[in-house]
Structure formats: C-alpha cells, structure tokens
Amino acid sequence: MSAKEAIHITDVAPRDGLQNQAVDVGTEGKLRLIELLVEAGLRSIEVTSFVSPKAVPQMADAAELAAQVQARFAALRTSVLVPNLKGLERAHAAGAKEIAVVLSATETMNRKNINMGLDQATEVSEQTLAAARALGLRTRAYVAVAFDCPFEGETPLDEVLRLSARMHAAAADEIVIADTIGSASPGQVKARMAALRGVVPIERLAVHLHDTRGMGVANAWAALEAGVRRFDASVGGIGGCPFAPGAAGNVATEDLVLMAERSGFSTGISLAGLLAAVDFAQGALRKPLGGRAITWLRRQRDKDTQDNTRRLA
Amino acid sequence: MSAKEAIHITDVAPRDGLQNQAVDVGTEGKLRLIELLVEAGLRSIEVTSFVSPKAVPQMADAAELAAQVQARFAALRTSVLVPNLKGLERAHAAGAKEIAVVLSATETMNRKNINMGLDQATEVSEQTLAAARALGLRTRAYVAVAFDCPFEGETPLDEVLRLSARMHAAAADEIVIADTIGSASPGQVKARMAALRGVVPIERLAVHLHDTRGMGVANAWAALEAGVRRFDASVGGIGGCPFAPGAAGNVATEDLVLMAERSGFSTGISLAGLLAAVDFAQGALRKPLGGRAITWLRRQRDKDTQDNTRRLA
C-alpha cells in the first residue's frame, strides 16, 4: 500500500474565527485555544491580525498574543495578518516570522474593507510583501472575494488571475484564494483552480473556504482534485467576516480533516484533539459550535468512551 | 454559451424520509408533501414502500397512497419500494408503474433487514425484477450498504461490483448505489464509481447518499465528476434508516439542487418550491428540518421578499 499524500491545514480560528464574535475570549482564552490546536496536531495557525484596534477590538492584544504564541510554540508556523507597512512594523516588533496580506479582488470590497481602491490596495500589498521579504519573513497573500463579491456579484476570473499573478510576482510564499462569502460551488472551484494553476505554481496555491451555503467540504474536495494541497479551515467552523454581509464561518477544520483522511490523505491532525478545541471554544464563546459532522463525531467519541469503559469494567 | 447538462433527481422523502419518523403525517400529509414536490419541479418521487405494515407502520397506507398519487400526478415517475413478489403483487394491484428492490451488499445487513442471507436476498431481488419486467414496470435496484455496513465494516468493492452486475443482468433500469449509513467519502465515491462504470453503463447508475458525516454534498459532487447523472435526495434532509444504526437523513434535495445548479448543471427544480415543501414537512413532523444550506436559503428568501415588498412600496 502506498503512503498517504499529506495535505497542509492552517487553522484560522483565532483570527478569522474570533474577530467577529460578540464575546471577547481574552488573550488567555486565545492562548488556550491555540494550545489545544497545537495538541491536536496543527502545525500552522493564523493567530491574530495587526489591524486597527478601533476597527477590530478583538485583535487589540495582537502584539502580546503573537509574542507569547511564538515563545511557547517554537515549532508552530505562527501567522499574523497585517493590513499595511505599519501593521508589518508592529508584527515584526512582536517577533512575527510569517505575515499575511489581504487583497480583495473587487473595487468595492477594497473600499468597504480598507477604504482604498483596488489599484492602491494592490500596491500596498506588494509593498508590504516586499518589506516582509526584506525582513526575512515568510508571506501569504490572500486574494479575497475570489469567486463572488457581496457588492459586485461574480468576480471576473481575469481579475483573480491578474491579481494572483501579481502576488506571485511579489514573491508571496502562498497565494490564498478566498471564498470570503462562501458562495463558491465545486464546479466554480474546479474551473478557477484549473485557471489559477496556469499563473501560480500549484504548490503555492491555498484555498480559504467559507461554509455559508453548505458546500465548503465539497469545494475542498474539488480543490483537492485540482491538485491544491494547502487549506485554511477554522476549528468548530467559528467565524464570519465583519465586512462581508452574509458570510458564515470557515469550513470547519474537523470536517476537512474527516473528509481528507477518509479520502486517503494524511493531515497529521487528531479528530479527538479538534473536538477538545471545539468544546473549549463553545464554553468560551458561550454558543454552540461545530462543523457539519459534529453530531456524528461527538456520538462516535461517546461510543468510544463507552467501549473503553466497558473494556475496563 | 452551451446548454446546461441535466441531472435527474428522485426525491425519496415520502418513503426513506418518513418511514423512520415518530410522527405519522397520514396519507393526506404525504399527498400534500408530494404535491409540493411536484410543484417544485420534481419529476420522480419514491412515494412509499409495500413492506409489512407490522415492520414499518408508517407505510400501511401504501396501496391507497400509490393509487392516489398516480391518479393525481400522471406525468410523475411514481416509484414504490417492494421487498419481494408479494410486495410486487400489492404494488401492481395499486397500479404502480415503477418499483424498486433493495439488496444489501453484506450477509449481516440482509439478515437484520429482511431476515435472509445474501444469496437468498439476491435471488429474491432477481425474481422480483423479472416479475416486474414481465408486468411491464420500470425497475430500480438498490445496492445498499455499498460503502460500509454498520455490522461488517467496509463492504468489499468486489461484492458491490458482483451484485451490481447481477442487478444489471436482471435488467434493472437503474442500479442505485446506496451509502446507507452515510459513511462514504468523496475519495471512496470516486474510486467506487470508476469501478462500477466497468460493470454497469453509467447512464443506468444512480447514487443514494446520506449526510451523516457532513460529506453528502461532497460525495454528490464526486459522483457527478465520475459521470453519474442520477441522484436520490430527500427534501429537508428528512430521513434515517430504521435498520441501520447511526444513519442520518439523505442528502437534502435543496443542497443537491443548489450545488448542481451553481456548478453548471440543470435540475428543473425550484429552490423556492423546495423551501415550501421543507416548511410544510417541518410543521407536519413537528421538528426543525432542512439541509446544510437551509439557513442561507431562508435568509435569501426573506431578503428577496423584502426586496419585492420594497419595489412594490
């Protein structure tokens, strides 16, 4: 039997998941969530965002959190989001080794999100990537609303290709194609990934999927079939986007791990470990969490516990 | 632009969905649900099962229901499940034009489900198909637990191929590969459909998916990619299996329609019409229903209604 092919998952719950919550879990809560994710086997986590604390108060502890995470989990790929050179400076001062920039693929989304036009936003992303590279940091570049924009409708594929090529030319280590509002279908993912492979080497492509319309797992499978091996996901499906009306949480890490492992890929991530993280996040956020498979996963865990108890009795 | 390719969906909610419910919706309730499905654009519905009323009391009205549905909806492909020659006789007496037989692919599942071994069950299915064909009826043959069996674990692919080939040799018009307990992954669906194409013409293959582990829509996409164009689904995801521990409902018709239409296929089915059927079934069964996209679909409907109201105001 051949060895399973590995896929790489970045859990974005501490950033994309928590930035939009009514309850602030605090720095200690975030650290505990990250610790549980590391224990579950995650080797890459997007921990915070160096945005304006006025815009996203949940991320006001970015510097402290990033520094603590890197001190405690040296082997973890700790990624932080930076909106511009100023954010990069703060992230670098906090000791960040990997940063991510976000470029939306439409004029209106950039204006609503960061109050810049598309051209200016592209330049800012390029400048930030160049500066990060000069500092020796690893870099990710999100191309957001890469399928549909909540304000402009379907995003022209040519724009997504053009911007992805520019992020690649700017030497981003990963180009993260984001279905920010969770509107993509597997047919669209298949078509766009096939086109994107023509402008960005497949090993540099990642997808960031939301599960608004219940197609997140199907879209992940379509991306896998297209050759993509890098995925963002959020434990428990925690999430949403403060600037994208109607967006639900990211595809749940536990759903993605279950699907990939059952389909013959290895993730290095433990489902039991992820369930412990979901349980903790539920308590901290005081609301039910969990992806599409959560009922089955919990029932299976209870059954395993009963079986073990019976064996011991 | 090329015309969209059509896929064919059989809604099994009135049979697979309702056979396992605490609340009996009555013949009138079933008729109303079927009427709403026809209004939504469904052209094929599995309406009932001619099993023993002692085993499945919810189906005791099979003869009356089948007769009424065929009288009221002449253009509908009305399918009924029959366990054996006796069931076929009852179905034929009620005027049925299409029947389905169920053959489980493992020894234990057949014993638990119909108290016969695999060999005997296969012969009964073949006899029933031959008799139905002699009566001029259209036929479907389910190959159940075609991925995993709740009692025996993973079902050997060779068995699934052998039994599917026998059902094809018995001239079943459709061979319906059923993931009875909802354990399949898209990787498994891809592999098994590729093998099944070798023994059954692809246009005769259908898949019947359950959504227990949140992979139903992804599995449907994997089947579409493998060339399958015939799908079972259940409006609102109503369902479960009385004889298969841990099985959840079928993949929801609304999830499948949304995914297929957004991926460039045509279904001929209206999402608004399906939502009306889900609303009705919720009321009749007195519990929340709906697939993975239901929250988004309802929000979208409310938004459309508001937009229309605003236009009129």
XYZ file of C-alpha atoms in Angstrom:
626
model
C 0.000 0.000 0.000
C 1.337 3.425 -0.936
C 1.951 6.106 1.674
C -0.827 8.645 2.028
C -0.255 12.008 0.458
C -0.104 14.839 3.001
C -2.193 17.992 2.945
C -1.383 21.101 4.942
C -4.029 22.870 7.015
C -3.758 26.340 8.544
C -6.291 26.876 11.314
C -7.534 30.446 11.168
C -9.994 30.261 14.080
C -8.022 32.529 16.424
C -8.031 35.275 13.756
C -10.815 34.793 11.190
C -12.948 32.969 13.743
C -12.667 35.267 16.729
C -12.555 38.669 15.024
C -16.315 38.690 14.590
C -17.576 37.383 17.933
C -19.802 39.144 20.455
C -17.801 37.589 23.324
C -14.124 38.557 23.691
C -12.338 35.454 24.949
C -9.279 37.464 26.049
C -5.618 36.739 25.471
C -5.679 33.776 27.875
C -8.665 32.278 26.032
C -6.918 32.639 22.684
C -3.729 31.080 24.052
C -5.681 28.117 25.397
C -7.462 27.630 22.045
C -4.126 27.771 20.217
C -2.610 25.319 22.720
C -5.450 22.855 22.088
C -4.976 23.221 18.320
C -1.248 22.540 18.665
C -2.048 19.486 20.808
C -4.470 18.327 18.087
C -1.591 18.367 15.606
C -1.968 21.727 13.817
C 1.425 22.941 12.613
C 0.200 26.232 11.159
C -2.155 28.689 12.853
C -3.182 32.223 11.926
C -3.235 33.665 15.419
C -4.150 37.322 15.105
C -4.361 40.442 12.997
C -2.363 43.656 13.340
C -5.296 45.799 12.240
C -6.531 48.933 13.941
C -7.922 48.043 17.385
C -10.645 50.603 16.645
C -11.812 48.561 13.623
C -11.458 45.128 15.255
C -11.260 45.481 19.058
C -10.998 41.666 19.474
C -7.463 41.908 17.996
C -6.144 44.707 20.258
C -3.834 42.212 22.001
C -2.123 41.214 18.721
C 1.438 42.077 19.787
C 1.239 40.369 23.149
C -0.500 37.286 21.728
C 1.899 36.855 18.789
C 4.919 37.144 21.068
C 3.541 34.664 23.581
C 2.488 32.107 20.960
C 5.923 32.176 19.337
C 7.660 31.862 22.687
C 5.532 28.897 23.769
C 5.212 27.010 20.456
C 8.545 27.381 18.698
C 7.811 24.675 16.094
C 4.450 26.198 15.115
C 4.091 28.222 11.913
C 2.555 31.279 13.583
C 0.969 33.542 11.001
C -0.354 37.048 11.576
C -2.403 39.253 9.333
C -1.061 42.735 8.523
C -3.018 45.344 6.543
C -0.065 47.529 5.545
C 3.515 48.593 6.341
C 2.507 49.959 9.731
C 0.905 46.617 10.662
C 4.026 44.847 9.388
C 6.213 47.019 11.652
C 4.100 46.135 14.671
C 4.100 42.434 13.727
C 7.884 42.438 13.222
C 8.418 44.208 16.552
C 6.347 41.446 18.174
C 8.703 38.867 16.638
C 6.391 37.532 13.900
C 8.052 35.136 11.432
C 5.135 34.878 8.976
C 2.673 37.519 7.816
C -0.372 37.576 5.575
C -1.752 40.411 3.471
C -5.350 40.617 2.221
C -6.132 41.923 -1.237
C -9.780 41.894 -2.275
C -10.374 41.266 -5.959
C -13.008 43.965 -6.463
C -13.006 47.743 -6.238
C -15.983 47.979 -3.858
C -14.811 45.312 -1.423
C -11.479 47.096 -1.006
C -13.221 50.402 -0.434
C -15.580 48.913 2.163
C -12.882 46.845 3.852
C -9.861 49.163 3.903
C -11.081 52.389 2.307
C -8.782 52.112 -0.713
C -9.364 51.395 -4.381
C -8.197 48.172 -5.991
C -5.063 49.684 -7.577
C -3.905 51.288 -4.363
C -4.724 48.131 -2.360
C -2.660 46.050 -4.792
C 0.290 48.390 -4.424
C 0.035 48.365 -0.637
C 0.007 44.562 -0.673
C 3.038 44.477 -2.953
C 4.937 46.971 -0.788
C 4.086 45.042 2.357
C 5.165 41.734 0.817
C 8.449 43.264 -0.390
C 9.157 44.756 3.021
C 8.303 41.485 4.772
C 10.592 39.608 2.413
C 13.392 42.092 3.118
C 12.898 41.309 6.818
C 13.217 37.580 6.062
C 9.599 36.751 6.892
C 7.502 34.045 5.272
C 4.494 35.535 3.471
C 0.954 34.664 2.476
C -1.208 36.782 0.184
C -4.968 36.379 0.334
C -6.928 37.129 -2.794
C -10.318 37.767 -1.159
C -13.791 37.628 -2.786
C -12.114 35.480 -5.447
C -15.459 33.944 -6.510
C -18.176 36.466 -5.687
C -18.245 39.868 -4.056
C -21.165 40.826 -1.796
C -21.291 44.204 -3.529
C -20.330 43.484 -7.165
C -21.604 39.944 -7.800
C -19.439 37.362 -9.558
C -15.786 38.402 -9.563
C -14.315 38.266 -13.090
C -11.902 35.323 -13.302
C -9.460 37.502 -15.248
C -9.159 39.833 -12.275
C -8.477 36.929 -9.922
C -5.813 35.613 -12.298
C -4.246 39.052 -12.746
C -4.073 39.756 -9.009
C -2.860 36.254 -8.151
C -0.088 36.612 -10.724
C 0.885 39.943 -9.185
C 1.007 38.441 -5.692
C 3.136 35.623 -7.092
C 5.402 38.137 -8.830
C 5.680 39.906 -5.468
C 7.136 36.598 -4.200
C 4.366 35.659 -1.769
C 5.165 32.154 -0.494
C 1.469 31.230 -0.631
C -1.364 32.712 -2.674
C -4.559 32.040 -0.732
C -7.672 32.048 -2.920
C -10.516 33.037 -0.618
C -14.230 32.380 -0.999
C -14.863 35.143 1.506
C -18.666 34.961 1.465
C -18.954 31.202 0.990
C -20.744 31.390 -2.340
C -18.495 29.135 -4.412
C -19.646 25.823 -5.849
C -17.418 22.840 -6.574
C -17.873 23.489 -10.292
C -16.535 27.029 -9.845
C -13.657 25.862 -7.643
C -12.685 23.303 -10.270
C -12.757 25.879 -13.082
C -10.928 28.619 -11.163
C -8.240 26.336 -9.761
C -7.550 24.940 -13.230
C -7.060 28.503 -14.498
C -5.021 29.598 -11.465
C -2.568 26.726 -11.935
C -1.600 28.491 -15.150
C -0.381 31.621 -13.325
C 0.765 30.342 -9.895
C 2.651 27.075 -9.227
C 0.143 24.671 -7.660
C 2.311 24.105 -4.578
C 1.994 27.809 -3.756
C -1.808 27.850 -4.062
C -4.026 27.551 -0.996
C -7.794 27.857 -0.633
C -9.715 29.585 2.137
C -13.335 28.429 2.089
C -16.404 29.532 4.000
C -19.359 27.218 4.505
C -22.278 29.622 4.142
C -24.168 27.506 1.607
C -23.188 24.055 2.868
C -20.728 23.499 0.030
C -17.492 24.042 1.967
C -16.494 20.379 2.143
C -17.492 19.775 -1.494
C -15.414 22.799 -2.504
C -12.444 21.470 -0.542
C -12.760 18.169 -2.399
C -12.914 19.999 -5.731
C -9.733 21.881 -4.773
C -8.024 18.627 -3.746
C -8.974 17.106 -7.088
C -7.495 20.169 -8.816
C -4.192 19.490 -7.068
C -4.393 22.004 -4.197
C -2.768 20.685 -1.003
C -2.961 23.789 1.217
C -6.152 24.700 3.035
C -7.362 27.204 5.569
C -10.025 25.993 7.993
C -11.445 27.053 11.341
C -11.945 24.619 14.199
C -15.655 24.324 15.002
C -16.449 26.433 11.939
C -16.023 29.543 14.090
C -16.167 32.657 12.006
C -17.757 35.095 9.697
C -16.429 38.318 8.251
C -17.204 41.706 9.788
C -17.031 43.413 6.394
C -18.757 40.805 4.198
C -22.529 40.706 4.771
C -23.926 37.181 4.929
C -20.641 35.325 5.337
C -20.755 32.321 7.666
C -17.780 30.673 9.311
C -14.900 28.981 7.560
C -15.165 25.359 6.597
C -14.670 23.512 9.893
C -11.242 22.004 10.461
C -12.818 18.791 11.779
C -14.965 18.447 8.621
C -11.941 18.967 6.391
C -9.774 16.520 8.354
C -12.508 13.858 8.345
C -13.096 14.213 4.605
C -9.405 14.271 3.685
C -8.396 11.338 5.925
C -11.365 9.245 4.738
C -10.434 10.096 1.147
C -6.910 8.788 1.537
C -4.907 11.901 2.505
C -2.991 12.418 5.724
C -3.352 15.598 7.775
C -1.366 14.796 10.923
C -4.327 16.142 12.897
C -6.342 14.267 15.525
C -10.144 14.481 15.414
C -10.344 13.864 19.167
C -7.961 16.763 19.673
C -10.100 19.017 17.464
C -13.231 18.057 19.419
C -11.498 19.143 22.642
C -10.776 22.506 20.996
C -14.416 22.841 19.842
C -15.651 22.068 23.355
C -13.354 24.706 24.815
C -14.346 27.331 22.206
C -18.032 26.649 22.843
C -17.591 27.334 26.511
C -15.507 30.447 25.907
C -17.835 31.925 23.259
C -20.988 30.711 25.045
C -22.655 29.354 21.909
C -22.908 26.025 20.102
C -20.109 25.447 17.623
C -19.013 22.680 15.308
C -19.000 21.839 11.636
C -21.286 19.631 9.584
C -20.008 16.370 11.044
C -20.031 17.499 14.690
C -23.070 15.434 15.760
C -21.595 12.259 14.321
C -18.100 12.995 15.664
C -19.403 13.565 19.190
C -21.592 10.455 19.075
C -18.570 8.470 17.915
C -16.465 9.865 20.764
C -19.154 8.951 23.315
C -19.344 5.469 21.856
C -15.557 5.028 22.002
C -15.581 6.212 25.620
C -18.332 3.737 26.481
C -16.439 0.928 24.739
C -13.300 1.785 26.692
C -15.220 1.943 29.952
C -16.797 -1.430 29.209
C -13.388 -2.949 28.487
C -12.100 -1.632 31.826
C -15.162 -2.760 33.794
C -22.713 29.511 -24.114
C -23.503 25.808 -24.174
C -26.749 24.450 -22.755
C -26.502 23.150 -19.223
C -26.344 19.408 -18.809
C -29.333 17.974 -16.962
C -29.211 15.783 -13.897
C -32.122 13.701 -12.670
C -33.181 13.749 -9.021
C -35.566 11.296 -7.342
C -36.928 12.675 -4.085
C -37.233 9.839 -1.583
C -38.557 11.880 1.353
C -42.071 10.364 1.334
C -40.539 6.869 1.662
C -36.964 6.937 3.031
C -37.679 10.159 4.886
C -40.990 9.340 6.523
C -40.530 5.646 7.301
C -38.493 6.436 10.408
C -40.414 9.312 11.998
C -42.050 9.439 15.413
C -44.945 11.455 13.981
C -47.160 9.782 11.349
C -48.186 12.528 8.925
C -51.031 10.442 7.491
C -51.992 9.860 3.873
C -53.196 13.449 3.471
C -49.886 14.752 4.826
C -47.909 12.579 2.412
C -50.085 13.665 -0.512
C -49.550 17.309 0.357
C -45.773 16.806 0.601
C -45.736 15.026 -2.768
C -47.863 17.789 -4.289
C -45.399 20.427 -3.058
C -42.504 18.418 -4.508
C -44.261 18.158 -7.869
C -44.897 21.909 -7.763
C -41.188 22.436 -7.036
C -40.378 20.579 -10.272
C -39.598 17.036 -9.107
C -40.401 14.562 -11.904
C -39.528 11.436 -9.949
C -40.579 10.634 -6.375
C -40.306 7.463 -4.327
C -43.641 7.689 -2.587
C -43.982 4.620 -0.400
C -42.944 1.086 0.418
C -45.011 -2.111 0.151
C -43.358 -3.641 3.196
C -45.133 -5.319 6.075
C -47.206 -2.739 7.992
C -46.053 -4.537 11.133
C -42.394 -3.743 10.334
C -42.990 -0.173 9.132
C -46.422 1.073 10.299
C -45.836 4.483 8.637
C -46.229 2.723 5.253
C -49.512 0.887 5.979
C -51.325 3.176 3.521
C -49.035 2.206 0.625
C -51.771 0.960 -1.727
C -54.084 3.906 -1.209
C -51.251 6.435 -1.449
C -49.687 4.937 -4.587
C -53.064 4.841 -6.337
C -53.913 8.417 -5.396
C -50.518 9.818 -6.389
C -50.670 8.153 -9.802
C -54.203 9.376 -10.358
C -53.369 12.962 -9.421
C -49.908 13.292 -10.983
C -49.974 11.348 -14.220
C -46.700 12.810 -15.536
C -44.782 11.976 -12.342
C -42.454 8.986 -12.213
C -44.025 7.438 -9.105
C -41.720 4.823 -7.624
C -42.591 2.373 -4.862
C -40.360 0.046 -2.888
C -41.237 -3.655 -2.874
C -39.394 -6.234 -0.730
C -40.454 -9.351 -2.672
C -43.027 -10.889 -5.052
C -45.831 -10.379 -2.551
C -44.988 -6.685 -2.275
C -44.821 -6.503 -6.063
C -48.321 -8.020 -6.330
C -49.710 -5.428 -3.937
C -47.907 -2.622 -5.776
C -49.142 -3.825 -9.157
C -52.713 -4.126 -7.839
C -52.412 -0.485 -6.707
C -51.440 0.490 -10.258
C -47.718 1.119 -9.693
C -45.679 1.757 -12.871
C -42.233 1.702 -11.266
C -40.884 -0.415 -8.435
C -37.613 -0.607 -6.512
C -35.987 -3.583 -4.813
C -33.366 -3.312 -2.062
C -30.423 -5.693 -1.939
C -27.899 -5.131 0.842
C -24.325 -5.962 -0.090
C -23.458 -7.820 3.130
C -24.681 -11.005 4.759
C -25.450 -9.431 8.162
C -27.308 -6.397 6.819
C -29.658 -8.656 4.811
C -30.281 -10.839 7.874
C -31.015 -7.818 10.105
C -33.091 -6.033 7.464
C -35.115 -8.832 5.843
C -34.105 -11.983 7.735
C -32.493 -13.634 4.685
C -28.901 -14.386 3.765
C -27.150 -12.556 0.909
C -27.618 -15.366 -1.640
C -31.317 -15.719 -0.949
C -31.803 -11.941 -0.930
C -30.064 -11.690 -4.306
C -32.346 -14.367 -5.775
C -35.465 -12.685 -4.368
C -34.368 -9.389 -5.913
C -33.765 -11.069 -9.269
C -37.128 -12.833 -9.176
C -38.914 -9.611 -8.252
C -37.166 -7.679 -11.029
C -38.031 -10.382 -13.579
C -41.658 -10.440 -12.498
C -41.882 -6.626 -12.578
C -40.358 -6.597 -16.048
C -42.911 -9.217 -17.182
C -45.624 -6.856 -15.932
C -44.096 -4.023 -17.971
C -42.968 -1.986 -14.966
C -39.905 0.252 -14.799
C -37.438 -1.002 -12.175
C -34.773 0.289 -9.813
C -32.427 -1.953 -7.824
C -30.767 -0.532 -4.730
C -27.422 -1.964 -3.737
C -27.474 -0.937 -0.060
C -24.508 -0.556 2.335
C -22.391 -0.260 -0.822
C -19.585 1.529 1.063
C -19.741 0.422 4.693
C -22.035 -1.853 6.668
C -22.925 -0.955 10.268
C -22.310 -4.591 11.224
C -19.450 -5.738 8.969
C -17.364 -2.598 8.400
C -16.126 -1.655 4.922
C -18.049 -3.524 2.231
C -15.663 -5.281 -0.194
C -15.755 -3.467 -3.532
C -15.781 -6.822 -5.340
C -19.094 -7.680 -3.686
C -20.602 -4.364 -4.739
C -19.412 -4.928 -8.310
C -20.671 -8.511 -8.375
C -24.130 -7.613 -7.040
C -24.432 -4.533 -9.263
C -23.572 -6.664 -12.290
C -26.250 -9.169 -11.259
C -28.868 -6.432 -10.879
C -27.848 -5.135 -14.309
C -28.080 -8.648 -15.762
C -31.559 -8.849 -14.205
C -32.378 -5.826 -16.410
C -32.938 -3.253 -13.671
C -33.441 0.101 -15.388
C -31.413 1.824 -12.669
C -28.809 0.441 -10.270
C -28.846 2.690 -7.215
C -25.589 2.597 -5.242
C -26.559 3.459 -1.671
C -24.385 4.857 1.099
C -26.994 3.681 3.583
C -25.216 4.839 6.746
C -23.655 7.977 5.273
C -20.052 6.918 5.830
C -18.681 7.401 2.321
C -16.054 9.990 1.482
C -15.608 11.675 -1.884
C -12.412 9.681 -2.382
C -14.358 6.439 -1.931
C -17.200 7.603 -4.179
C -14.702 8.472 -6.906
C -12.971 5.082 -6.664
C -16.165 3.003 -6.476
C -17.955 4.847 -9.275
C -14.926 4.429 -11.533
C -15.036 0.663 -10.878
C -18.827 0.442 -11.207
C -18.731 2.079 -14.650
C -16.925 -1.058 -15.743
C -19.874 -3.322 -14.905
C -22.954 -1.079 -15.342
C -23.478 1.524 -18.093
C -23.052 4.925 -16.454
C -26.486 6.134 -17.595
C -28.056 3.339 -15.510
C -26.102 4.196 -12.348
C -27.636 6.330 -9.607
C -26.342 7.227 -6.150
C -28.321 7.398 -2.921
C -26.343 9.351 -0.326
C -26.900 10.022 3.352
C -25.382 13.018 5.078
C -24.411 11.561 8.460
C -20.840 12.859 8.403
C -21.404 16.114 6.537
C -19.953 14.764 3.306
C -23.185 14.219 1.365
C -22.798 17.200 -0.956
C -19.092 16.485 -1.493
C -19.964 12.875 -2.328
C -22.605 14.051 -4.791
C -20.001 16.233 -6.488
C -17.564 13.286 -6.642
C -20.319 11.200 -8.266
C -21.088 14.000 -10.758
C -17.392 14.175 -11.636
C -17.414 10.398 -12.159
C -20.194 10.832 -14.719
C -23.231 9.909 -12.609
C -26.313 11.954 -13.530
C -28.986 10.241 -11.391
C -29.341 11.062 -7.721
C -31.642 10.276 -4.836
C -32.187 13.044 -2.295
C -34.692 13.904 0.395
C -36.245 17.347 0.732
C -35.205 18.912 4.033
C -32.808 16.018 4.609
C -35.685 14.103 6.200
C -34.695 10.562 6.957
C -32.660 7.913 8.606
C -32.919 4.149 8.364
C -34.793 2.082 10.939
C -32.461 -0.872 10.409
C -29.106 0.907 10.099
C -27.878 2.256 13.459
C -26.401 5.750 13.248
C -27.702 6.644 9.806
C -28.816 10.257 9.369
C -31.112 11.604 6.676
C -30.463 11.571 2.967
C -28.543 14.368 1.386
C -31.075 17.223 1.235
C -32.676 17.867 -2.138
C -32.229 21.623 -1.705
C -28.473 21.182 -1.015
C -28.061 18.992 -4.085
C -30.042 21.347 -6.332
C -28.100 24.393 -5.107
C -24.749 22.670 -5.634
C -25.631 21.248 -9.046
C -27.170 24.455 -10.418
C -24.279 26.579 -9.126
C -21.862 24.090 -10.697
C -23.429 24.453 -14.124
C -25.980 21.611 -14.251
C -29.720 21.989 -14.661
C -32.165 20.183 -12.384
C -35.513 21.672 -13.417
C -36.243 22.130 -9.710
C -37.077 25.392 -7.936
C -35.336 26.174 -4.646
C -38.278 28.328 -3.540
C -40.560 25.381 -4.209
C -38.339 23.090 -2.151
C -38.348 25.573 0.741
C -42.151 25.498 0.723
C -42.001 21.704 0.992
C -39.472 21.900 3.866
C -41.714 24.368 5.711
C -44.691 22.066 5.305
C -42.750 18.961 6.422
C -41.444 20.816 9.483
C -44.950 21.625 10.546
C -46.223 18.112 9.867
C -43.329 16.356 11.626
C -43.101 18.985 14.381
C -39.329 19.290 14.264
C -36.765 21.510 12.539
C -35.756 20.227 9.099
C -33.514 21.360 6.297
C -30.138 20.556 4.792
C -26.781 22.252 5.187
C -27.733 25.342 3.200
C -31.118 25.894 4.835
C -30.126 28.939 6.913
C -28.693 30.700 3.901
C -31.604 29.696 1.641
C -34.182 31.031 4.100
C -32.250 34.247 4.648
C -32.070 34.674 0.876
C -35.817 34.103 0.542
C -36.552 36.675 3.263
C -34.255 39.138 1.526
C -35.950 38.560 -1.848
C -39.337 39.041 -0.210
C -38.173 42.303 1.377
C -36.749 43.473 -1.950
C -40.036 42.685 -3.688
C -42.006 44.454 -0.952
C -39.720 47.458 -1.262
C -40.252 47.562 -5.023
C -43.994 47.473 -4.504
C -43.961 50.057 -1.712
